[in-house]
CSV table of C-alpha atoms in Angstrom, one decimal:
chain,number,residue,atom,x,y,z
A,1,UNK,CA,-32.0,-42.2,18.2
A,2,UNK,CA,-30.7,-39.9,15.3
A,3,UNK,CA,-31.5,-40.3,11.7
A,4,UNK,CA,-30.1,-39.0,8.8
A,5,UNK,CA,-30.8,-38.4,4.9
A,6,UNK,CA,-28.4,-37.9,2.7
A,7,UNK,CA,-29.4,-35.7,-0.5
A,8,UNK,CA,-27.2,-34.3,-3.7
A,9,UNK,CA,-25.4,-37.0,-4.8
A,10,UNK,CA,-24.9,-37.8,-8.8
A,11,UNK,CA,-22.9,-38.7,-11.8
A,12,UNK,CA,-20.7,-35.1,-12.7
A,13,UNK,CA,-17.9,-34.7,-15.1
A,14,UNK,CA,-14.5,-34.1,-14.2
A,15,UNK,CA,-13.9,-30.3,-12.9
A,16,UNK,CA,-17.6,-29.7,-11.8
A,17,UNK,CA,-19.2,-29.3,-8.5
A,18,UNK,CA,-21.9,-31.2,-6.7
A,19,UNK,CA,-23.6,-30.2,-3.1
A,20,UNK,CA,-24.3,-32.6,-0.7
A,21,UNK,CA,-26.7,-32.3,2.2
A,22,UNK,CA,-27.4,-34.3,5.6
A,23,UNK,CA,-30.9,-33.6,7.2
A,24,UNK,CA,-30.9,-34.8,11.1
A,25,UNK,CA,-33.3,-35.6,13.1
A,26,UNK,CA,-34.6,-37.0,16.1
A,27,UNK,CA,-32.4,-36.5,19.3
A,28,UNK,CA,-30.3,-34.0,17.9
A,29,UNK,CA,-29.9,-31.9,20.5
A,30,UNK,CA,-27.4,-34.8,21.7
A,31,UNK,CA,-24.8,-34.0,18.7
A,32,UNK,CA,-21.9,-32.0,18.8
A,33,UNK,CA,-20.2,-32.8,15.3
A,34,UNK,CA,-21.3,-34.0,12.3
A,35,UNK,CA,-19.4,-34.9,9.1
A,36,UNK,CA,-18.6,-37.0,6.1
A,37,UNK,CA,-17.0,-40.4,5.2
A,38,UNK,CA,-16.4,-42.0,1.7
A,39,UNK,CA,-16.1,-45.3,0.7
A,40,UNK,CA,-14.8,-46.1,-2.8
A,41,UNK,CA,-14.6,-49.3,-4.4
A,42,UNK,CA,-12.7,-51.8,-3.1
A,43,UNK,CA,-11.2,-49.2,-0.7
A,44,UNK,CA,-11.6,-48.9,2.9
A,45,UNK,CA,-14.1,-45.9,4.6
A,46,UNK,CA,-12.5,-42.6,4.6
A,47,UNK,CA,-12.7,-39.8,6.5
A,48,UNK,CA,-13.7,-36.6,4.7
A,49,UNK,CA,-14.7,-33.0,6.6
A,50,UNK,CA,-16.2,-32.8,10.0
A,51,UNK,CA,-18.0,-29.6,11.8
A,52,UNK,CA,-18.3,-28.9,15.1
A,53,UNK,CA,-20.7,-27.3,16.2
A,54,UNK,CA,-18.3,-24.9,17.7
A,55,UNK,CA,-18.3,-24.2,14.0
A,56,UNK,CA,-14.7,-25.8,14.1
A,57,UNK,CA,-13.9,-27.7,10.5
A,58,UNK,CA,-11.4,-30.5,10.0
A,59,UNK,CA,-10.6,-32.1,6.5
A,60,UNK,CA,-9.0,-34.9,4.9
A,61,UNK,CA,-5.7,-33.6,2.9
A,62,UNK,CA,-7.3,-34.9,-0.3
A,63,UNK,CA,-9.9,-32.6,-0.2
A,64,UNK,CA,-9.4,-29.4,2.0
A,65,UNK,CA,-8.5,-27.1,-0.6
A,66,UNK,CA,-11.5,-28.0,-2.9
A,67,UNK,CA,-14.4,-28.9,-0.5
A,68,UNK,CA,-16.1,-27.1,2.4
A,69,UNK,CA,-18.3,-28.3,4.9
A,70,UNK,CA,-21.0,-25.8,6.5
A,71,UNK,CA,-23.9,-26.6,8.7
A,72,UNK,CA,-27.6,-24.9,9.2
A,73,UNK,CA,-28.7,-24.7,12.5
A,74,UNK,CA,-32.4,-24.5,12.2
A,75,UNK,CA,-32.5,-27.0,10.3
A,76,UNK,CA,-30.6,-29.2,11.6
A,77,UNK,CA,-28.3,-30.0,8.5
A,78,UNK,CA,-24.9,-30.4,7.1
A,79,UNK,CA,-23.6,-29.5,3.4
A,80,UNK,CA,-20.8,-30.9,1.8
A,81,UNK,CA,-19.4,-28.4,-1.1
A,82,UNK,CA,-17.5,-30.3,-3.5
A,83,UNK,CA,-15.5,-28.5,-6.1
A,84,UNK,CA,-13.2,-29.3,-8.8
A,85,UNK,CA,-14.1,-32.9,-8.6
A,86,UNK,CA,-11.6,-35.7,-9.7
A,87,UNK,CA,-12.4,-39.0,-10.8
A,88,UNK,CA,-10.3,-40.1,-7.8
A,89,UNK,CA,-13.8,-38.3,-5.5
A,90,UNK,CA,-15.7,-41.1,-6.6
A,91,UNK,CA,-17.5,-42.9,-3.3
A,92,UNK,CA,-20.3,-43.9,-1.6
A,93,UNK,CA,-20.6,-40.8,1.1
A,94,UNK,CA,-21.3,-41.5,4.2
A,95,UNK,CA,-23.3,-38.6,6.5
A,96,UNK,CA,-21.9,-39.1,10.2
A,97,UNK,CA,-23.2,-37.5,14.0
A,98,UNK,CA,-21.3,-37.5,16.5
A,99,UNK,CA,-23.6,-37.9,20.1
A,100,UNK,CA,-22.2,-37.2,23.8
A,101,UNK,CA,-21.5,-40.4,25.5
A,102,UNK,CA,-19.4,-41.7,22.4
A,103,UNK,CA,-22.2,-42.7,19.9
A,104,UNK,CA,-22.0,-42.1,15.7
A,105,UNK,CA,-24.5,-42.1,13.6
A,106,UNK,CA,-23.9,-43.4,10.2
A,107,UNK,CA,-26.7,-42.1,7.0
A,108,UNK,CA,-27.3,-44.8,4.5
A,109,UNK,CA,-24.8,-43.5,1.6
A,110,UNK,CA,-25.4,-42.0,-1.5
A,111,UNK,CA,-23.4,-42.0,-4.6
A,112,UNK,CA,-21.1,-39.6,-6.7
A,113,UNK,CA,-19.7,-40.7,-9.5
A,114,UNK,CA,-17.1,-38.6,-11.2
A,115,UNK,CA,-16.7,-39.2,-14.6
A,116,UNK,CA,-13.5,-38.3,-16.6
């Protein structure tokens, strides 16, 4: 099994920045990818950034020129950089794992709120 805990999260005005961060642990050493979803209200789950751990990023359109996702390997976690935020960022984010064999791991959420 993999858990995760999602940390960072907040209320920010318009413009400013906010870090998330993913801790893994447990079988970890069965992941390949990790990455973030959003869920705003009302909306469905979006996807967000993802890193491989080929280092290889992917990211939403809505985002990819103001966030950045990075990973630490020691530890075991995944940061979500979030810059320039818009009122339109503001979600329940979801940290995500990717195992071999097919599984995801989904964290609990946290909040940002993005005030204008």
């Amino acid at each position: 099994q993999v858990h995760l805990v999602e940390s960072g999260g907040g209320t920010v005005q318009a413009g400013g920045s906010l870090r998330l961060s993913c801790a893994a642990s447990g079988r970890t050493f069965s992941l390949y990818a990790m990455g973030w979803l959003r869920q705003a209200p009302g909306k469905d789950r979006d996807f967000v950034a993802r890193i491989w751990w080929s280092d290889q990023t992917a990211y939403a359109d809505s985002v990819k020129d103001r966030f950045s996702i990075s990973r630490d390997i020691g530890k075991d976690t995944v940061y979500l950089q979030m810059n320039i935020l818009e009122p339109e960022d503001t979600a329940v984010y979801y940290c995500i794992a990717n195992e071999y064999g097919g599984v995801e791991h989904v964290g609990q959420g946290i909040q940002v709120t993005v005030s204008s």
